PDB file of C-alpha atoms in Angstrom:
ATOM      1  CA  UNK A1409     -16.908   4.923 -10.265  1.00  0.00           C
ATOM      2  CA  UNK A1410     -18.227   5.166  -6.712  1.00  0.00           C
ATOM      3  CA  UNK A1411     -16.367   2.104  -5.365  1.00  0.00           C
ATOM      4  CA  UNK A1412     -17.035   1.690  -1.631  1.00  0.00           C
ATOM      5  CA  UNK A1413     -19.246   4.356  -0.081  1.00  0.00           C
ATOM      6  CA  UNK A1414     -19.593   4.848   3.665  1.00  0.00           C
ATOM      7  CA  UNK A1415     -22.008   7.071   5.530  1.00  0.00           C
ATOM      8  CA  UNK A1416     -21.853   9.059   7.683  1.00  0.00           C
ATOM      9  CA  UNK A1417     -18.309  10.469   7.580  1.00  0.00           C
ATOM     10  CA  UNK A1418     -18.424  11.750  11.144  1.00  0.00           C
ATOM     11  CA  UNK A1419     -20.654  11.033  14.124  1.00  0.00           C
ATOM     12  CA  UNK A1420     -20.725  11.783  17.823  1.00  0.00           C
ATOM     13  CA  UNK A1421     -22.709   9.387  19.985  1.00  0.00           C
ATOM     14  CA  UNK A1422     -23.584   9.476  23.634  1.00  0.00           C
ATOM     15  CA  UNK A1423     -22.833   6.451  25.784  1.00  0.00           C
ATOM     16  CA  UNK A1424     -25.629   3.917  25.443  1.00  0.00           C
ATOM     17  CA  UNK A1425     -26.943   5.194  22.118  1.00  0.00           C
ATOM     18  CA  UNK A1426     -27.131   3.002  19.048  1.00  0.00           C
ATOM     19  CA  UNK A1427     -26.395   3.672  15.405  1.00  0.00           C
ATOM     20  CA  UNK A1428     -25.831   1.999  12.069  1.00  0.00           C
ATOM     21  CA  UNK A1429     -22.856   2.689   9.862  1.00  0.00           C
ATOM     22  CA  UNK A1430     -23.764   2.236   6.229  1.00  0.00           C
ATOM     23  CA  UNK A1431     -21.540   0.673   3.574  1.00  0.00           C
ATOM     24  CA  UNK A1432     -22.336   0.094  -0.074  1.00  0.00           C
ATOM     25  CA  UNK A1433     -20.186  -1.082  -2.971  1.00  0.00           C
ATOM     26  CA  UNK A1434     -20.975  -1.050  -6.662  1.00  0.00           C
ATOM     27  CA  UNK A1435     -18.221  -3.381  -7.893  1.00  0.00           C
ATOM     28  CA  UNK A1436     -20.215  -6.619  -7.498  1.00  0.00           C
ATOM     29  CA  UNK A1437     -17.709  -7.884  -4.951  1.00  0.00           C
ATOM     30  CA  UNK A1438     -18.536 -11.019  -3.010  1.00  0.00           C
ATOM     31  CA  UNK A1439     -16.463 -10.215   0.036  1.00  0.00           C
ATOM     32  CA  UNK A1440     -17.048  -7.286   2.367  1.00  0.00           C
ATOM     33  CA  UNK A1441     -15.369  -6.330   5.629  1.00  0.00           C
ATOM     34  CA  UNK A1442     -15.596  -3.957   8.527  1.00  0.00           C
ATOM     35  CA  UNK A1443     -12.399  -2.789  10.209  1.00  0.00           C
ATOM     36  CA  UNK A1444     -11.723  -0.343  12.987  1.00  0.00           C
ATOM     37  CA  UNK A1445      -8.606   1.752  13.309  1.00  0.00           C
ATOM     38  CA  UNK A1446      -7.633   3.203  16.650  1.00  0.00           C
ATOM     39  CA  UNK A1447      -5.253   6.175  16.736  1.00  0.00           C
ATOM     40  CA  UNK A1448      -1.737   5.265  15.659  1.00  0.00           C
ATOM     41  CA  UNK A1449      -2.663   1.643  15.144  1.00  0.00           C
ATOM     42  CA  UNK A1450      -3.304  -0.782  12.344  1.00  0.00           C
ATOM     43  CA  UNK A1451      -6.712  -2.035  11.316  1.00  0.00           C
ATOM     44  CA  UNK A1452      -8.557  -4.747  13.214  1.00  0.00           C
ATOM     45  CA  UNK A1453     -11.257  -6.837  11.593  1.00  0.00           C
ATOM     46  CA  UNK A1454     -14.691  -6.603  13.217  1.00  0.00           C
ATOM     47  CA  UNK A1455     -16.906  -8.667  10.909  1.00  0.00           C
ATOM     48  CA  UNK A1456     -16.755  -9.933   7.380  1.00  0.00           C
ATOM     49  CA  UNK A1457     -19.058 -11.462   4.800  1.00  0.00           C
ATOM     50  CA  UNK A1458     -18.323 -13.780   1.884  1.00  0.00           C
ATOM     51  CA  UNK A1459     -21.696 -13.239   0.234  1.00  0.00           C
ATOM     52  CA  UNK A1460     -25.300 -12.217   0.748  1.00  0.00           C
ATOM     53  CA  UNK A1461     -26.764 -13.919   3.804  1.00  0.00           C
ATOM     54  CA  UNK A1462     -23.373 -15.016   5.171  1.00  0.00           C
ATOM     55  CA  UNK A1463     -21.500 -13.169   7.890  1.00  0.00           C
ATOM     56  CA  UNK A1464     -18.822 -14.119  10.395  1.00  0.00           C
ATOM     57  CA  UNK A1465     -16.913 -12.627  13.279  1.00  0.00           C
ATOM     58  CA  UNK A1466     -13.493 -11.148  12.958  1.00  0.00           C
ATOM     59  CA  UNK A1467     -10.953 -10.293  15.602  1.00  0.00           C
ATOM     60  CA  UNK A1468     -12.962  -7.724  17.620  1.00  0.00           C
ATOM     61  CA  UNK A1469     -16.723  -8.369  17.145  1.00  0.00           C
ATOM     62  CA  UNK A1470     -18.019  -7.585  20.639  1.00  0.00           C
ATOM     63  CA  UNK A1471     -20.489  -4.706  20.722  1.00  0.00           C
ATOM     64  CA  UNK A1472     -21.247  -4.879  16.997  1.00  0.00           C
ATOM     65  CA  UNK A1473     -23.642  -6.632  14.650  1.00  0.00           C
ATOM     66  CA  UNK A1474     -23.842  -6.902  10.893  1.00  0.00           C
ATOM     67  CA  UNK A1475     -26.181  -8.131   8.210  1.00  0.00           C
ATOM     68  CA  UNK A1476     -25.755  -8.781   4.494  1.00  0.00           C
ATOM     69  CA  UNK A1477     -29.123  -8.954   2.773  1.00  0.00           C
ATOM     70  CA  UNK A1478     -27.754  -7.887  -0.621  1.00  0.00           C
ATOM     71  CA  UNK A1479     -24.405  -8.136  -2.406  1.00  0.00           C
ATOM     72  CA  UNK A1480     -24.071  -4.348  -2.372  1.00  0.00           C
ATOM     73  CA  UNK A1481     -24.775  -3.446   1.253  1.00  0.00           C
ATOM     74  CA  UNK A1482     -23.079  -4.365   4.503  1.00  0.00           C
ATOM     75  CA  UNK A1483     -24.260  -2.213   7.429  1.00  0.00           C
ATOM     76  CA  UNK A1484     -22.557  -2.278  10.829  1.00  0.00           C
ATOM     77  CA  UNK A1485     -24.733  -1.823  13.886  1.00  0.00           C
ATOM     78  CA  UNK A1486     -23.452  -0.501  17.210  1.00  0.00           C
ATOM     79  CA  UNK A1487     -25.689  -1.290  20.148  1.00  0.00           C
ATOM     80  CA  UNK A1488     -25.187   0.516  23.462  1.00  0.00           C
ATOM     81  CA  UNK A1489     -22.217   2.607  22.374  1.00  0.00           C
ATOM     82  CA  UNK A1490     -19.232   2.751  24.738  1.00  0.00           C
ATOM     83  CA  UNK A1491     -16.192   5.077  24.794  1.00  0.00           C
ATOM     84  CA  UNK A1492     -14.021   2.099  23.770  1.00  0.00           C
ATOM     85  CA  UNK A1493     -15.800   2.162  20.431  1.00  0.00           C
ATOM     86  CA  UNK A1494     -14.397   5.576  19.612  1.00  0.00           C
ATOM     87  CA  UNK A1495     -12.464   4.846  16.452  1.00  0.00           C
ATOM     88  CA  UNK A1496     -12.366   5.238  12.699  1.00  0.00           C
ATOM     89  CA  UNK A1497     -14.359   2.556  10.930  1.00  0.00           C
ATOM     90  CA  UNK A1498     -13.492   1.371   7.445  1.00  0.00           C
ATOM     91  CA  UNK A1499     -15.585  -0.771   5.192  1.00  0.00           C
ATOM     92  CA  UNK A1500     -13.839  -2.694   2.421  1.00  0.00           C
ATOM     93  CA  UNK A1501     -14.735  -5.080  -0.344  1.00  0.00           C
ATOM     94  CA  UNK A1502     -12.896  -7.501  -2.587  1.00  0.00           C
ATOM     95  CA  UNK A1503     -13.648  -9.962  -5.336  1.00  0.00           C
ATOM     96  CA  UNK A1504     -13.529 -13.701  -4.761  1.00  0.00           C
ATOM     97  CA  UNK A1505     -10.373 -14.100  -6.809  1.00  0.00           C
ATOM     98  CA  UNK A1506      -6.968 -14.805  -5.388  1.00  0.00           C
ATOM     99  CA  UNK A1507      -4.786 -11.750  -5.460  1.00  0.00           C
ATOM    100  CA  UNK A1508      -7.505  -9.166  -5.730  1.00  0.00           C
ATOM    101  CA  UNK A1509      -6.832  -6.391  -3.296  1.00  0.00           C
ATOM    102  CA  UNK A1510      -9.443  -4.974  -0.935  1.00  0.00           C
ATOM    103  CA  UNK A1511     -10.880  -1.560  -1.777  1.00  0.00           C
ATOM    104  CA  UNK A1512     -11.590   0.678   1.166  1.00  0.00           C
ATOM    105  CA  UNK A1513     -14.222   3.298   1.811  1.00  0.00           C
ATOM    106  CA  UNK A1514     -13.357   6.759   3.100  1.00  0.00           C
ATOM    107  CA  UNK A1515     -14.051   5.835   6.702  1.00  0.00           C
ATOM    108  CA  UNK A1516     -16.439   6.925   9.435  1.00  0.00           C
ATOM    109  CA  UNK A1517     -14.938   8.776  12.369  1.00  0.00           C
ATOM    110  CA  UNK A1518     -16.995   7.908  15.445  1.00  0.00           C
ATOM    111  CA  UNK A1519     -16.650   9.503  18.861  1.00  0.00           C
ATOM    112  CA  UNK A1520     -18.549   8.161  21.869  1.00  0.00           C
ATOM    113  CA  UNK A1521     -18.845  10.600  24.758  1.00  0.00           C
TER     114      UNK A1521
ATOM    115  CA  UNK B 818      -2.108 -16.297  16.955  1.00  0.00           C
ATOM    116  CA  UNK B 819      -1.705 -14.457  13.687  1.00  0.00           C
ATOM    117  CA  UNK B 820       0.804 -11.649  14.007  1.00  0.00           C
ATOM    118  CA  UNK B 821       2.098  -9.094  11.569  1.00  0.00           C
ATOM    119  CA  UNK B 822       4.953  -6.913  12.746  1.00  0.00           C
ATOM    120  CA  UNK B 823       6.307  -3.898  10.953  1.00  0.00           C
ATOM    121  CA  UNK B 824       9.440  -1.996  11.682  1.00  0.00           C
ATOM    122  CA  UNK B 825      10.277   0.676  12.117  1.00  0.00           C
ATOM    123  CA  UNK B 826       7.059   2.158  13.476  1.00  0.00           C
ATOM    124  CA  UNK B 827       8.251   5.656  12.681  1.00  0.00           C
ATOM    125  CA  UNK B 828      10.781   6.733  10.114  1.00  0.00           C
ATOM    126  CA  UNK B 829      12.079  10.212   9.491  1.00  0.00           C
ATOM    127  CA  UNK B 830      14.300  10.483   6.457  1.00  0.00           C
ATOM    128  CA  UNK B 831      15.763  13.176   4.312  1.00  0.00           C
ATOM    129  CA  UNK B 832      14.814  13.695   0.722  1.00  0.00           C
ATOM    130  CA  UNK B 833      17.070  11.768  -1.603  1.00  0.00           C
ATOM    131  CA  UNK B 834      17.855   8.998   0.860  1.00  0.00           C
ATOM    132  CA  UNK B 835      17.017   5.293   0.607  1.00  0.00           C
ATOM    133  CA  UNK B 836      15.394   3.175   3.239  1.00  0.00           C
ATOM    134  CA  UNK B 837      13.568  -0.116   3.776  1.00  0.00           C
ATOM    135  CA  UNK B 838      10.454  -0.947   5.786  1.00  0.00           C
ATOM    136  CA  UNK B 839      10.147  -4.524   7.014  1.00  0.00           C
ATOM    137  CA  UNK B 840       7.058  -6.650   7.489  1.00  0.00           C
ATOM    138  CA  UNK B 841       7.316  -9.970   9.310  1.00  0.00           C
ATOM    139  CA  UNK B 842       4.402 -12.352   9.675  1.00  0.00           C
ATOM    140  CA  UNK B 843       3.840 -15.388  11.823  1.00  0.00           C
ATOM    141  CA  UNK B 844       2.519 -18.176   9.625  1.00  0.00           C
ATOM    142  CA  UNK B 845       1.934 -19.347   6.093  1.00  0.00           C
ATOM    143  CA  UNK B 846       0.450 -16.774   3.760  1.00  0.00           C
ATOM    144  CA  UNK B 847      -0.556 -16.929   0.121  1.00  0.00           C
ATOM    145  CA  UNK B 848      -0.588 -13.196  -0.491  1.00  0.00           C
ATOM    146  CA  UNK B 849       0.577  -9.963   1.020  1.00  0.00           C
ATOM    147  CA  UNK B 850      -0.505  -6.384   0.395  1.00  0.00           C
ATOM    148  CA  UNK B 851       1.027  -2.990   0.916  1.00  0.00           C
ATOM    149  CA  UNK B 852      -1.223   0.003   1.502  1.00  0.00           C
ATOM    150  CA  UNK B 853      -0.601   3.695   1.902  1.00  0.00           C
ATOM    151  CA  UNK B 854      -2.653   5.952   4.164  1.00  0.00           C
ATOM    152  CA  UNK B 855      -2.450   9.746   4.205  1.00  0.00           C
ATOM    153  CA  UNK B 856      -3.515  11.498   7.434  1.00  0.00           C
ATOM    154  CA  UNK B 857      -7.272  11.422   7.862  1.00  0.00           C
ATOM    155  CA  UNK B 858      -7.729   9.494   4.633  1.00  0.00           C
ATOM    156  CA  UNK B 859      -8.585   5.999   3.556  1.00  0.00           C
ATOM    157  CA  UNK B 860      -6.182   3.260   2.488  1.00  0.00           C
ATOM    158  CA  UNK B 861      -4.790   3.139  -1.019  1.00  0.00           C
ATOM    159  CA  UNK B 862      -3.563  -0.152  -2.424  1.00  0.00           C
ATOM    160  CA  UNK B 863       0.075  -0.077  -3.546  1.00  0.00           C
ATOM    161  CA  UNK B 864       1.126  -3.657  -4.206  1.00  0.00           C
ATOM    162  CA  UNK B 865      -0.173  -7.208  -4.133  1.00  0.00           C
ATOM    163  CA  UNK B 866       2.498  -9.900  -3.776  1.00  0.00           C
ATOM    164  CA  UNK B 867       1.383 -13.409  -4.583  1.00  0.00           C
ATOM    165  CA  UNK B 868       4.384 -15.703  -4.572  1.00  0.00           C
ATOM    166  CA  UNK B 869       7.807 -16.296  -3.155  1.00  0.00           C
ATOM    167  CA  UNK B 870      10.333 -14.008  -4.762  1.00  0.00           C
ATOM    168  CA  UNK B 871       7.692 -11.636  -6.106  1.00  0.00           C
ATOM    169  CA  UNK B 872       8.967  -8.129  -6.693  1.00  0.00           C
ATOM    170  CA  UNK B 873       6.874  -5.170  -7.754  1.00  0.00           C
ATOM    171  CA  UNK B 874       7.909  -1.592  -8.398  1.00  0.00           C
ATOM    172  CA  UNK B 875       6.021   1.633  -8.813  1.00  0.00           C
ATOM    173  CA  UNK B 876       7.993   4.824  -9.031  1.00  0.00           C
ATOM    174  CA  UNK B 877      10.291   5.134  -6.020  1.00  0.00           C
ATOM    175  CA  UNK B 878       8.707   2.202  -4.175  1.00  0.00           C
ATOM    176  CA  UNK B 879       9.643  -1.442  -4.580  1.00  0.00           C
ATOM    177  CA  UNK B 880       8.081  -4.311  -2.665  1.00  0.00           C
ATOM    178  CA  UNK B 881       9.332  -7.866  -2.359  1.00  0.00           C
ATOM    179  CA  UNK B 882       8.196 -11.068  -0.716  1.00  0.00           C
ATOM    180  CA  UNK B 883      10.148 -13.952   0.800  1.00  0.00           C
ATOM    181  CA  UNK B 884       7.604 -16.539   1.899  1.00  0.00           C
ATOM    182  CA  UNK B 885      10.226 -18.849   3.384  1.00  0.00           C
ATOM    183  CA  UNK B 886      11.442 -16.141   5.733  1.00  0.00           C
ATOM    184  CA  UNK B 887       7.868 -14.801   6.140  1.00  0.00           C
ATOM    185  CA  UNK B 888       9.184 -11.376   5.302  1.00  0.00           C
ATOM    186  CA  UNK B 889       8.193  -8.585   2.969  1.00  0.00           C
ATOM    187  CA  UNK B 890      10.101  -5.387   2.392  1.00  0.00           C
ATOM    188  CA  UNK B 891       9.086  -2.013   1.021  1.00  0.00           C
ATOM    189  CA  UNK B 892      12.125  -0.185  -0.300  1.00  0.00           C
ATOM    190  CA  UNK B 893      12.101   3.544  -0.841  1.00  0.00           C
ATOM    191  CA  UNK B 894      14.560   4.959  -3.322  1.00  0.00           C
ATOM    192  CA  UNK B 895      15.569   8.626  -3.309  1.00  0.00           C
ATOM    193  CA  UNK B 896      12.681   9.672  -1.089  1.00  0.00           C
ATOM    194  CA  UNK B 897      10.618  12.753  -1.863  1.00  0.00           C
ATOM    195  CA  UNK B 898       8.281  14.687   0.413  1.00  0.00           C
ATOM    196  CA  UNK B 899       5.196  13.351  -1.381  1.00  0.00           C
ATOM    197  CA  UNK B 900       5.956   9.885  -0.031  1.00  0.00           C
ATOM    198  CA  UNK B 901       5.236  11.048   3.533  1.00  0.00           C
ATOM    199  CA  UNK B 902       2.382   8.826   4.752  1.00  0.00           C
ATOM    200  CA  UNK B 903       1.741   5.740   6.846  1.00  0.00           C
ATOM    201  CA  UNK B 904       2.447   2.437   5.135  1.00  0.00           C
ATOM    202  CA  UNK B 905       0.729  -0.780   6.154  1.00  0.00           C
ATOM    203  CA  UNK B 906       1.412  -4.333   5.181  1.00  0.00           C
ATOM    204  CA  UNK B 907      -1.507  -6.738   5.358  1.00  0.00           C
ATOM    205  CA  UNK B 908      -1.296 -10.486   5.209  1.00  0.00           C
ATOM    206  CA  UNK B 909      -3.868 -12.931   3.985  1.00  0.00           C
ATOM    207  CA  UNK B 910      -3.538 -16.212   5.782  1.00  0.00           C
ATOM    208  CA  UNK B 911      -4.285 -19.311   3.769  1.00  0.00           C
ATOM    209  CA  UNK B 912      -7.759 -20.616   4.452  1.00  0.00           C
ATOM    210  CA  UNK B 913      -9.128 -17.536   6.206  1.00  0.00           C
ATOM    211  CA  UNK B 914     -11.754 -16.529   3.644  1.00  0.00           C
ATOM    212  CA  UNK B 915      -9.895 -13.454   2.431  1.00  0.00           C
ATOM    213  CA  UNK B 916      -9.551 -11.829   5.825  1.00  0.00           C
ATOM    214  CA  UNK B 917      -6.516  -9.611   6.161  1.00  0.00           C
ATOM    215  CA  UNK B 918      -4.359  -9.116   9.221  1.00  0.00           C
ATOM    216  CA  UNK B 919      -2.712  -5.708   9.264  1.00  0.00           C
ATOM    217  CA  UNK B 920       0.591  -4.614  10.681  1.00  0.00           C
ATOM    218  CA  UNK B 921       0.674  -1.596  12.978  1.00  0.00           C
ATOM    219  CA  UNK B 922       1.957   0.628  10.200  1.00  0.00           C
ATOM    220  CA  UNK B 923       5.121   2.622   9.554  1.00  0.00           C
ATOM    221  CA  UNK B 924       4.722   6.357   9.652  1.00  0.00           C
ATOM    222  CA  UNK B 925       7.134   7.834   7.135  1.00  0.00           C
ATOM    223  CA  UNK B 926       8.125  11.466   7.275  1.00  0.00           C
ATOM    224  CA  UNK B 927      10.339  12.772   4.501  1.00  0.00           C
ATOM    225  CA  UNK B 928      12.046  16.049   5.293  1.00  0.00           C
ATOM    226  CA  UNK B 929      13.788  18.536   3.060  1.00  0.00           C
TER     227      UNK B 929
END
């Protein structure tokens, strides 16, 4: 089973460039999330979605955008990359059932220089 | 403000010893998760705790939940080197559409 798939695994961006981090899940999960993890820290929620066409801001949404046109895909867009966005980004998904844990992708390590 | 605090942040322990990691959270929660993360890797789900008094065990790890005290513990019994990793608790706050708030993690190093 593929689970949650993120691409790319690594990326270096120059300040001011834009990019899209891709996330796809094949578990038919309603809920999807984007987190960032800074070195030595826990995860902070950027955006989340409870279903196709529905997205909402998390704790640290500034500088990011998302869309959810299908159940499977939840891309994260970085506009005008800044060094503060250097981080590891994790996509996760979970089913709309109480107690179901979130499944995480392998992460995208992004460096902005 | 939703807060999840773990302690200790770093734990170095010898093989064979026991220890407990603590996770305190700031307001009512209906479920709590424990995850493991190896260096440079993703997060692996260990336990889901759904109710007051819940206890779950897997191998040398045992997790418990006290919702009245807003406290979860992850107890390590007779540690082995393979348990070296960072452990996160994550709390789902009632009514927040399945969003999780993570603790800062406890980096566990088990030495020979």
